Short mmCIF file of C-alpha atoms in Angstrom, two decimals:
data_model
loop_
_atom_site.label_atom_id
_atom_site.label_comp_id
_atom_site.label_asym_id
_atom_site.label_seq_id
_atom_site.Cartn_x
_atom_site.Cartn_y
_atom_site.Cartn_z
CA MET R 5 -29.21 -10.10 66.80
CA THR R 6 -29.54 -8.61 63.65
CA ARG R 7 -30.31 -11.73 61.33
CA THR R 8 -28.05 -11.26 58.28
CA LEU R 9 -27.86 -13.38 55.28
CA SER R 10 -25.37 -15.61 53.76
CA LEU R 11 -23.20 -15.52 50.59
CA GLY R 12 -21.92 -18.35 48.77
CA ALA R 13 -19.26 -18.18 45.77
CA PHE R 14 -19.63 -20.33 43.64
CA LEU R 15 -16.69 -20.98 40.94
CA MET R 16 -16.85 -22.05 37.84
CA ALA R 17 -13.10 -22.70 36.05
CA THR R 18 -13.41 -19.15 33.70
CA GLY R 19 -16.70 -18.07 34.92
CA HIS R 20 -20.23 -19.02 34.83
CA HIS R 21 -20.96 -17.51 31.31
CA VAL R 22 -20.85 -20.07 28.49
CA SER R 23 -18.28 -17.74 26.48
CA ALA R 24 -16.47 -16.27 29.23
CA TRP R 25 -12.97 -18.13 28.10
CA ARG R 26 -12.99 -15.91 25.52
CA HIS R 27 -13.00 -12.95 26.86
CA PRO R 28 -9.46 -10.92 26.93
CA ASP R 29 -9.82 -10.43 30.53
CA VAL R 30 -10.53 -14.17 31.34
CA PRO R 31 -7.26 -16.96 32.03
CA ALA R 32 -8.47 -19.32 29.03
CA ASN R 33 -6.76 -22.24 31.22
CA GLY R 34 -8.85 -21.06 34.47
CA GLY R 35 -10.32 -24.43 34.96
CA LEU R 36 -6.16 -26.03 36.04
CA ASP R 37 -4.99 -22.78 37.82
CA PHE R 38 -5.03 -23.20 40.92
CA ARG R 39 -2.99 -19.85 41.80
CA LEU R 40 -6.43 -18.72 40.26
CA TYR R 41 -8.53 -21.04 42.65
CA LYS R 42 -6.32 -19.20 45.53
CA ARG R 43 -6.63 -15.94 44.64
CA LEU R 44 -10.51 -16.01 44.58
CA ALA R 45 -10.63 -17.91 47.61
CA GLN R 46 -8.60 -15.24 48.89
CA VAL R 47 -10.95 -12.76 47.51
CA ALA R 48 -13.94 -14.53 48.67
CA GLU R 49 -12.43 -14.82 52.33
CA ALA R 50 -11.70 -11.44 52.72
CA ALA R 51 -15.12 -10.14 51.46
CA LYS R 52 -16.33 -12.86 54.78
CA PHE R 53 -17.89 -14.84 52.44
CA ASP R 54 -19.41 -17.85 54.00
CA ALA R 55 -18.25 -20.34 51.83
CA LEU R 56 -16.44 -21.06 48.36
CA PHE R 57 -19.02 -23.84 46.27
CA VAL R 58 -17.50 -26.10 43.23
CA ALA R 59 -19.70 -27.89 41.29
CA ASP R 60 -18.20 -31.17 39.47
CA SER R 61 -19.35 -34.00 36.84
CA VAL R 62 -17.57 -37.17 36.27
CA ALA R 63 -18.00 -37.23 32.81
CA ALA R 64 -16.05 -34.70 29.75
CA PRO R 65 -18.44 -32.91 27.35
CA THR R 66 -17.20 -33.70 24.28
CA GLY R 67 -17.83 -33.23 20.12
CA ASP R 68 -17.79 -30.26 17.55
CA ILE R 69 -19.92 -28.31 19.91
CA ALA R 70 -18.05 -29.17 23.17
CA SER R 71 -14.85 -28.28 22.13
CA ARG R 72 -16.09 -24.62 21.56
CA MET R 73 -17.16 -24.32 25.50
CA ALA R 74 -14.56 -24.22 28.46
CA ARG R 75 -16.25 -27.12 30.10
CA SER R 76 -14.46 -29.96 29.38
CA ASP R 77 -11.30 -29.86 31.38
CA HIS R 78 -11.08 -28.83 35.58
CA PHE R 79 -9.90 -29.92 38.78
CA GLU R 80 -12.10 -32.73 41.08
CA PRO R 81 -13.32 -30.82 43.66
CA LEU R 82 -12.29 -32.59 46.48
CA THR R 83 -8.54 -32.56 45.71
CA LEU R 84 -8.89 -28.65 44.71
CA LEU R 85 -10.87 -27.88 48.27
CA SER R 86 -8.15 -29.73 50.45
CA ALA R 87 -5.47 -27.62 48.91
CA LEU R 88 -7.36 -24.23 49.46
CA ALA R 89 -7.73 -25.35 52.88
CA ALA R 90 -4.03 -24.67 53.32
CA VAL R 91 -4.32 -21.40 52.18
CA THR R 92 -7.31 -19.99 54.03
CA GLU R 93 -8.44 -19.81 57.61
CA ARG R 94 -12.47 -19.01 57.90
CA ILE R 95 -14.50 -19.70 54.88
CA GLY R 96 -16.60 -22.96 54.31
CA LEU R 97 -15.17 -25.38 51.72
CA VAL R 98 -18.60 -26.88 49.66
CA GLY R 99 -17.62 -29.45 46.98
CA THR R 100 -20.17 -31.68 44.22
CA VAL R 101 -20.16 -35.33 44.90
CA THR R 102 -22.62 -37.79 42.80
CA THR R 103 -24.68 -40.72 45.00
CA SER R 104 -24.95 -42.29 41.69
CA TYR R 105 -21.19 -42.87 40.88
CA ASN R 106 -19.64 -43.23 44.34
CA GLU R 107 -19.35 -45.17 47.66
CA PRO R 108 -21.01 -43.73 51.09
CA TYR R 109 -17.72 -44.65 52.40
CA HIS R 110 -15.25 -43.07 50.16
CA VAL R 111 -17.05 -40.38 50.26
CA ALA R 112 -17.98 -39.72 53.93
CA ARG R 113 -13.99 -40.65 54.19
CA LYS R 114 -13.20 -37.78 52.39
CA PHE R 115 -15.63 -35.07 53.34
CA ALA R 116 -14.32 -36.39 57.00
CA SER R 117 -10.86 -35.50 56.14
CA LEU R 118 -11.40 -32.29 54.75
CA ASP R 119 -13.06 -31.35 57.74
CA HIS R 120 -10.48 -32.04 59.75
CA LEU R 121 -7.65 -30.45 57.16
CA SER R 122 -9.75 -27.08 57.05
CA GLU R 123 -10.85 -27.12 60.68
CA GLY R 124 -14.31 -27.53 60.35
CA ARG R 125 -15.20 -25.94 57.40
CA ALA R 126 -16.20 -28.30 55.01
CA GLY R 127 -19.31 -28.95 53.24
CA TRP R 128 -20.99 -31.83 50.64
CA ASN R 129 -22.85 -31.04 48.06
CA LEU R 130 -25.50 -33.88 47.28
CA VAL R 131 -25.97 -34.46 43.59
CA THR R 132 -27.53 -37.47 42.47
CA SER R 133 -25.75 -36.64 38.35
CA ASP R 134 -28.04 -35.00 36.04
CA ALA R 135 -25.23 -35.84 33.00
CA ALA R 136 -26.46 -39.58 31.18
CA ALA R 137 -23.06 -39.62 29.90
CA GLU R 138 -21.11 -40.18 33.37
CA ALA R 139 -22.95 -43.66 33.76
CA LEU R 140 -20.69 -44.89 30.48
CA ASN R 141 -17.32 -43.97 33.16
CA PHE R 142 -19.06 -46.25 35.88
CA ASN R 143 -19.92 -49.67 34.20
CA ARG R 144 -23.13 -48.76 33.26
CA GLN R 145 -24.70 -48.56 29.56
CA GLU R 146 -27.40 -45.67 30.73
CA HIS R 147 -27.73 -43.29 33.62
CA PHE R 148 -30.06 -44.20 36.89
CA GLY R 149 -34.01 -43.07 36.25
CA HIS R 150 -35.13 -40.21 38.72
CA ALA R 151 -36.49 -42.23 41.12
CA GLU R 152 -33.88 -44.70 41.39
CA ARG R 153 -31.62 -42.03 41.69
CA TYR R 154 -33.24 -40.30 44.58
CA ALA R 155 -33.78 -43.36 46.56
CA ARG R 156 -30.44 -44.32 46.14
CA ALA R 157 -29.10 -40.80 47.11
CA ARG R 158 -31.69 -41.21 50.29
CA GLU R 159 -30.36 -44.42 51.11
CA PHE R 160 -26.61 -42.79 50.51
CA HIS R 161 -27.03 -40.02 52.65
CA GLU R 162 -28.19 -42.56 55.40
CA VAL R 163 -24.93 -44.36 55.21
CA VAL R 164 -22.79 -41.66 55.00
CA THR R 165 -24.02 -39.92 58.20
CA GLY R 166 -24.20 -43.16 59.83
CA LEU R 167 -20.38 -43.67 59.17
CA TRP R 168 -19.53 -40.17 60.40
CA ASP R 169 -20.83 -40.95 63.38
CA SER R 170 -19.05 -43.94 64.16
CA TRP R 171 -16.92 -42.60 66.92
CA GLU R 172 -17.97 -40.18 69.85
CA ASP R 173 -16.38 -37.03 70.21
CA ASP R 174 -13.81 -38.01 72.55
CA ALA R 175 -13.25 -41.57 71.48
CA PHE R 176 -9.43 -41.00 70.98
CA THR R 177 -7.83 -40.99 74.06
CA ARG R 178 -4.42 -41.01 73.13
CA ASP R 179 -3.35 -41.81 76.80
CA LYS R 180 0.30 -42.96 76.66
CA THR R 181 0.70 -43.23 80.08
CA SER R 182 -2.11 -46.06 79.86
CA GLY R 183 -1.04 -47.25 76.56
CA GLN R 184 -5.20 -46.44 75.55
CA TYR R 185 -5.44 -45.07 71.96
CA TYR R 186 -9.02 -45.33 71.81
CA ASP R 187 -12.00 -45.74 74.08
CA PRO R 188 -13.69 -48.95 72.49
CA ALA R 189 -17.02 -48.30 74.13
CA LYS R 190 -16.95 -45.04 72.25
CA LEU R 191 -16.87 -47.15 69.13
CA HIS R 192 -19.69 -47.58 66.54
CA VAL R 193 -20.29 -49.87 64.10
CA LEU R 194 -23.12 -49.04 61.30
CA ASN R 195 -23.79 -52.48 59.91
CA HIS R 196 -26.34 -51.09 57.05
CA GLU R 197 -27.71 -53.90 54.99
CA GLY R 198 -30.16 -51.64 52.75
CA GLU R 199 -31.87 -51.73 49.38
CA HIS R 200 -28.79 -50.30 47.38
CA PHE R 201 -25.62 -50.94 50.06
CA ARG R 202 -24.22 -52.56 52.26
CA VAL R 203 -21.64 -51.58 54.77
CA GLN R 204 -20.24 -52.66 57.80
CA GLY R 205 -18.15 -49.53 58.85
CA PRO R 206 -16.63 -47.85 61.27
CA LEU R 207 -15.10 -45.51 59.34
CA ASN R 208 -11.41 -44.58 59.76
CA VAL R 209 -11.18 -41.38 60.60
CA ALA R 210 -12.40 -39.66 64.13
CA ARG R 211 -14.94 -37.46 64.36
CA SER R 212 -15.10 -34.20 62.59
CA PRO R 213 -14.54 -30.41 63.72
CA GLN R 214 -18.29 -30.10 62.78
CA GLY R 215 -19.85 -33.28 63.93
CA ARG R 216 -20.25 -33.71 60.46
CA PRO R 217 -19.84 -31.91 57.30
CA VAL R 218 -22.81 -29.49 56.21
CA ILE R 219 -24.71 -31.24 53.91
CA VAL R 220 -26.29 -29.28 50.92
CA GLN R 221 -28.64 -30.02 48.01
CA ALA R 222 -29.85 -28.29 44.88
CA GLY R 223 -32.97 -30.29 44.30
CA SER R 224 -36.15 -28.41 43.82
CA SER R 225 -38.24 -31.09 41.93
CA GLU R 226 -40.89 -32.76 44.49
CA THR R 227 -39.14 -35.55 44.80
CA GLY R 228 -35.52 -33.45 45.39
CA ARG R 229 -37.64 -31.09 48.04
CA GLU R 230 -38.86 -33.93 49.72
CA LEU R 231 -35.04 -35.40 50.19
CA ALA R 232 -33.76 -31.65 51.15
CA ALA R 233 -36.59 -31.55 53.77
CA GLN R 234 -35.68 -34.92 55.43
CA THR R 235 -31.79 -34.37 55.08
CA ALA R 236 -30.47 -31.32 53.80
CA GLU R 237 -29.00 -28.43 55.23
CA VAL R 238 -28.40 -26.03 53.01
CA VAL R 239 -30.71 -25.83 49.48
CA PHE R 240 -29.44 -24.44 46.84
CA THR R 241 -32.36 -23.40 44.15
CA ALA R 242 -33.09 -21.50 41.07
CA GLN R 243 -35.59 -19.13 40.72
CA THR R 244 -36.79 -16.53 38.42
CA SER R 245 -38.68 -14.20 40.81
CA LEU R 246 -39.30 -13.27 43.89
CA ALA R 247 -42.89 -14.40 44.08
CA ALA R 248 -41.30 -17.99 42.79
CA ALA R 249 -38.42 -17.89 45.39
CA ARG R 250 -41.01 -17.19 48.35
CA ASP R 251 -43.30 -19.81 47.45
CA PHE R 252 -40.83 -22.63 46.90
CA TYR R 253 -38.98 -21.24 50.25
CA ASN R 254 -42.67 -21.12 51.96
CA ASP R 255 -42.87 -24.93 50.86
CA LEU R 256 -39.38 -26.36 51.76
CA LYS R 257 -39.69 -24.69 55.17
CA GLY R 258 -43.11 -26.27 55.28
CA ARG R 259 -42.12 -29.38 54.88
CA LEU R 260 -39.64 -29.50 57.58
CA PRO R 261 -42.04 -30.52 60.81
CA ARG R 262 -42.89 -33.81 58.86
CA PHE R 263 -38.83 -34.86 59.63
CA GLY R 264 -38.87 -33.73 63.03
CA ARG R 265 -37.04 -30.75 62.22
CA SER R 266 -37.36 -26.65 62.73
CA ALA R 267 -37.00 -23.71 59.77
CA ASP R 268 -33.79 -23.01 61.47
CA ASP R 269 -32.34 -26.38 60.45
CA LEU R 270 -32.35 -25.34 56.46
CA ARG R 271 -30.81 -22.16 55.04
CA ILE R 272 -32.07 -21.66 51.53
CA MET R 273 -29.50 -19.55 49.23
CA PRO R 274 -31.04 -19.00 45.39
CA GLY R 275 -28.63 -19.08 42.69
CA VAL R 276 -28.00 -15.14 41.71
CA PHE R 277 -26.08 -14.29 38.52
CA VAL R 278 -24.54 -10.39 39.11
CA VAL R 279 -22.87 -8.35 36.55
CA VAL R 280 -21.74 -5.15 38.20
CA GLY R 281 -20.99 -1.65 37.12
CA GLN R 282 -20.72 1.77 38.45
CA SER R 283 -24.01 2.31 36.24
CA GLN R 284 -26.73 0.59 34.62
CA ALA R 285 -25.52 1.03 31.20
CA GLU R 286 -21.80 0.16 32.41
CA ALA R 287 -23.17 -3.05 33.41
CA GLN R 288 -25.15 -3.50 30.44
CA GLU R 289 -22.03 -3.22 28.20
CA LYS R 290 -19.83 -5.50 30.55
CA PHE R 291 -22.54 -8.22 29.92
CA GLU R 292 -23.15 -7.52 26.17
CA ALA R 293 -19.20 -8.00 25.60
CA PHE R 294 -19.86 -11.74 26.44
CA GLN R 295 -23.13 -12.36 25.04
CA GLN R 296 -21.53 -11.06 21.87
CA LEU R 297 -19.46 -14.20 22.19
CA VAL R 298 -21.88 -16.68 22.00
CA GLU R 299 -22.39 -18.58 19.11
CA PRO R 300 -25.93 -19.81 18.75
CA GLN R 301 -25.05 -23.81 18.10
CA VAL R 302 -23.02 -23.45 21.85
CA GLY R 303 -25.89 -21.88 23.66
CA VAL R 304 -28.16 -24.53 22.40
CA ALA R 305 -25.81 -27.11 23.50
CA LEU R 306 -25.70 -25.68 26.67
CA LEU R 307 -29.49 -25.24 26.70
CA SER R 308 -29.75 -29.16 26.06
CA ARG R 309 -27.79 -30.28 28.77
CA MET R 310 -29.99 -28.12 30.84
CA LEU R 311 -33.07 -29.38 29.61
CA GLY R 312 -32.24 -32.87 30.63
CA ASN R 313 -30.03 -34.20 27.89
CA PHE R 314 -31.80 -33.69 25.16
CA ASP R 315 -30.63 -33.69 21.68
CA LEU R 316 -31.98 -30.47 19.93
CA SER R 317 -29.47 -30.08 16.96
CA ALA R 318 -31.58 -31.01 14.53
CA TYR R 319 -34.36 -28.38 15.52
CA PRO R 320 -34.54 -24.72 13.52
CA LEU R 321 -32.22 -21.89 15.34
CA ASP R 322 -35.28 -19.70 14.95
CA GLY R 323 -38.09 -22.07 15.65
CA PRO R 324 -39.71 -22.50 19.34
CA LEU R 325 -38.44 -25.09 21.77
CA PRO R 326 -40.25 -27.96 21.13
CA GLU R 327 -42.12 -30.01 23.15
CA LEU R 328 -39.95 -32.50 25.22
CA PRO R 329 -41.09 -35.55 27.51
CA LEU R 330 -40.07 -35.00 31.17
CA THR R 331 -36.30 -36.01 31.48
CA ASP R 332 -35.82 -38.91 33.52
CA SER R 333 -31.88 -38.35 33.48
CA GLY R 334 -32.00 -34.69 34.06
CA GLN R 335 -33.18 -31.78 36.30
CA ARG R 336 -36.58 -31.88 36.06
CA SER R 337 -36.74 -29.05 38.14
CA ARG R 338 -34.93 -26.92 35.39
CA GLN R 339 -36.72 -28.32 32.88
CA LEU R 340 -39.57 -26.76 33.73
CA LEU R 341 -37.90 -23.58 34.45
CA LEU R 342 -36.97 -23.47 31.17
CA THR R 343 -39.82 -24.52 29.60
CA GLU R 344 -41.80 -21.77 31.06
CA LEU R 345 -39.36 -19.08 30.60
CA ALA R 346 -39.40 -19.81 26.89
CA GLY R 347 -43.35 -20.11 26.72
CA ARG R 348 -43.80 -16.72 28.70
CA GLU R 349 -41.60 -14.56 26.36
CA ASN R 350 -41.85 -16.59 23.19
CA LEU R 351 -38.59 -17.25 22.63
CA THR R 352 -37.09 -19.30 19.91
CA LEU R 353 -34.23 -21.92 20.44
CA ALA R 354 -31.23 -19.63 19.44
CA GLN R 355 -32.89 -16.83 21.75
CA LEU R 356 -33.28 -19.09 24.91
CA GLY R 357 -29.78 -20.53 24.70
CA ARG R 358 -28.52 -17.37 24.46
CA ARG R 359 -30.56 -16.26 27.40
CA ILE R 360 -29.20 -18.88 29.88
CA ALA R 361 -25.80 -18.81 28.53
CA GLY R 362 -24.91 -16.67 31.47
CA GLY R 363 -26.84 -17.88 34.37
CA ARG R 364 -28.72 -21.17 33.61
CA GLY R 365 -31.92 -20.08 34.27
CA HIS R 366 -30.75 -18.10 37.89
CA TYR R 367 -32.45 -15.00 38.38
CA SER R 368 -29.78 -12.35 36.69
CA LEU R 369 -29.20 -9.03 38.27
CA ILE R 370 -27.09 -6.61 36.22
CA GLY R 371 -26.64 -3.38 37.48
CA THR R 372 -24.98 -0.90 39.92
CA PRO R 373 -24.00 -2.33 43.61
CA ALA R 374 -27.13 -0.53 45.28
CA GLN R 375 -29.39 -1.73 42.41
CA ILE R 376 -27.96 -5.08 43.15
CA ALA R 377 -28.77 -4.96 46.61
CA ASP R 378 -31.85 -3.85 46.44
CA GLU R 379 -32.79 -6.83 44.93
CA LEU R 380 -31.09 -9.06 47.28
CA GLN R 381 -32.75 -7.14 50.30
CA ALA R 382 -36.11 -7.57 48.99
CA TRP R 383 -35.39 -11.27 48.52
CA PHE R 384 -33.45 -11.94 51.89
CA GLU R 385 -36.09 -9.45 53.59
CA GLY R 386 -39.24 -10.48 52.05
CA GLY R 387 -39.46 -14.32 52.87
CA ALA R 388 -37.68 -15.71 50.05
CA ALA R 389 -33.96 -16.49 51.02
CA ASP R 390 -32.05 -16.97 53.55
CA GLY R 391 -28.88 -16.16 51.58
CA PHE R 392 -27.66 -16.43 47.92
CA ASN R 393 -25.17 -18.26 45.81
CA VAL R 394 -23.72 -15.96 44.00
CA LEU R 395 -22.82 -16.69 40.15
CA VAL R 396 -20.69 -13.96 38.16
CA PRO R 397 -19.80 -14.45 34.17
CA HIS R 398 -16.18 -14.22 34.34
CA LEU R 399 -13.49 -15.21 36.81
CA PRO R 400 -11.44 -13.87 38.80
CA GLY R 401 -13.31 -9.97 37.43
CA GLY R 402 -16.63 -10.72 38.29
CA LEU R 403 -15.84 -12.01 41.85
CA GLU R 404 -13.28 -9.40 43.25
CA ASP R 405 -16.69 -6.65 41.51
CA VAL R 406 -18.99 -8.43 43.70
CA ALA R 407 -16.60 -8.36 46.89
CA ASN R 408 -15.74 -4.89 46.32
CA HIS R 409 -18.48 -3.45 45.72
CA VAL R 410 -21.90 -5.24 46.56
CA VAL R 411 -20.57 -6.51 49.68
CA PRO R 412 -19.76 -3.14 51.16
CA GLU R 413 -22.97 -1.90 49.80
CA LEU R 414 -24.79 -4.96 52.28
CA GLN R 415 -22.53 -4.47 54.93
CA ARG R 416 -23.42 -0.61 55.09
CA ARG R 417 -27.04 -2.05 55.15
CA GLU R 418 -26.15 -4.14 58.17
CA LEU R 419 -27.78 -7.10 56.22
CA PHE R 420 -24.12 -8.64 55.95
CA ARG R 421 -21.34 -9.52 58.37
CA ARG R 422 -18.04 -7.31 58.90
CA ASP R 423 -15.95 -10.37 59.97
CA TYR R 424 -16.62 -13.75 60.98
CA SER R 425 -18.07 -14.17 64.74
CA GLY R 426 -17.15 -18.33 64.01
CA SER R 427 -14.51 -20.59 62.66
CA THR R 428 -16.51 -22.81 61.29
CA LEU R 429 -18.63 -23.27 58.18
CA ARG R 430 -21.63 -24.05 60.72
CA GLU R 431 -21.22 -21.33 62.54
CA HIS R 432 -21.21 -18.98 59.54
CA LEU R 433 -24.29 -20.31 58.64
CA GLY R 434 -25.98 -20.44 61.88
CA LEU R 435 -26.42 -24.02 62.21
CA LYS R 436 -26.33 -26.27 65.06
CA ARG R 437 -23.51 -28.63 65.68
CA PRO R 438 -25.37 -31.96 65.69
CA ALA R 439 -24.90 -34.54 68.41
CA ASN R 440 -23.93 -38.00 67.76
CA ARG R 441 -26.92 -40.19 67.30
CA TYR R 442 -25.69 -43.00 70.16
CA THR R 443 -25.01 -40.01 72.52
CA LEU R 444 -28.61 -38.46 72.42
#
């Protein structure tokens, strides 16, 4: 059987470009328009995408600069994905939920419920939170440090997956004749006691159709890679070149045997920012229309966030990126990526902010369907990716461009499916259904 790549549709309110909401073709209220999300989900499903991916933060950006960005109002992911489950049939539904400001029992219960509602299409994007302001909404004066966040995340994952195994697959007999609703011998109480959590269990949701929802992560720091190698089934990553992506791919896959895992247990899907045109000139013209809407202060505010929550407002826009300490509250891998980009291309602060206004440091492809497919094919066949998480500048038009023009080109090359062969997210991704730990 021919190996094919995976595609995720990364949905973000009005689009990934920080100024997309100002474009005349974009609904400015997209973050709270369910009809738009329904349309996007059905476009992606018709194109046979593996999954929709929804990011999240549990803090609203505020202030003068934040008031000029469409990033302060959006749906809570599990609520949105549950609604989308009712208007789609096959596409996977991946939502972001932080381990820093939730409890394992809540997360286990909600994603198990989503997996049942969608008949096996749920995925949990496990994050540790890189927005320090989230702490203030959860009884804390400061964000968890980097090491503590990841230690907590590791134990959080252990508890959640343990709760998902509370019931064996056939535990609920629901036998009206005998009067037995479930088989007590097939119930397992977790009784977890650890450094960060004490959780008895069991979960009050039966084992889900996939055995458990797919675990997704996005950490690319050293600590993040270790956590991913131990626990993740899909990894989203930001890489700026084929060589860097290949190094990341080989490094992460090479860590798996230490945790008793094989290369087939993990799918690596770099993010790729895509702008499609019928010619290179048309694609570039589309992109520039968004770039012209970027106010320098807005670009720098986005940069501040991506570098690890450092305030850059006091630095001159035409000066270089200042030397910054290693972030303890944000994404260390993204901080390194953007610092290297600024140095390599000798960018000013304003130039760097404008540079990341669309893809936030992800690899950018601006061109024709054939040109974009060429690059995706090179990464896929060159050992740098198992698939891609697709970011587009604006919604709905950007996703429709990819679905209507790039996907058919990938299908013509036999790099992407023409129809779904399975019904669950695990089947789309080629991931095995995990056995219940108590029946191994």
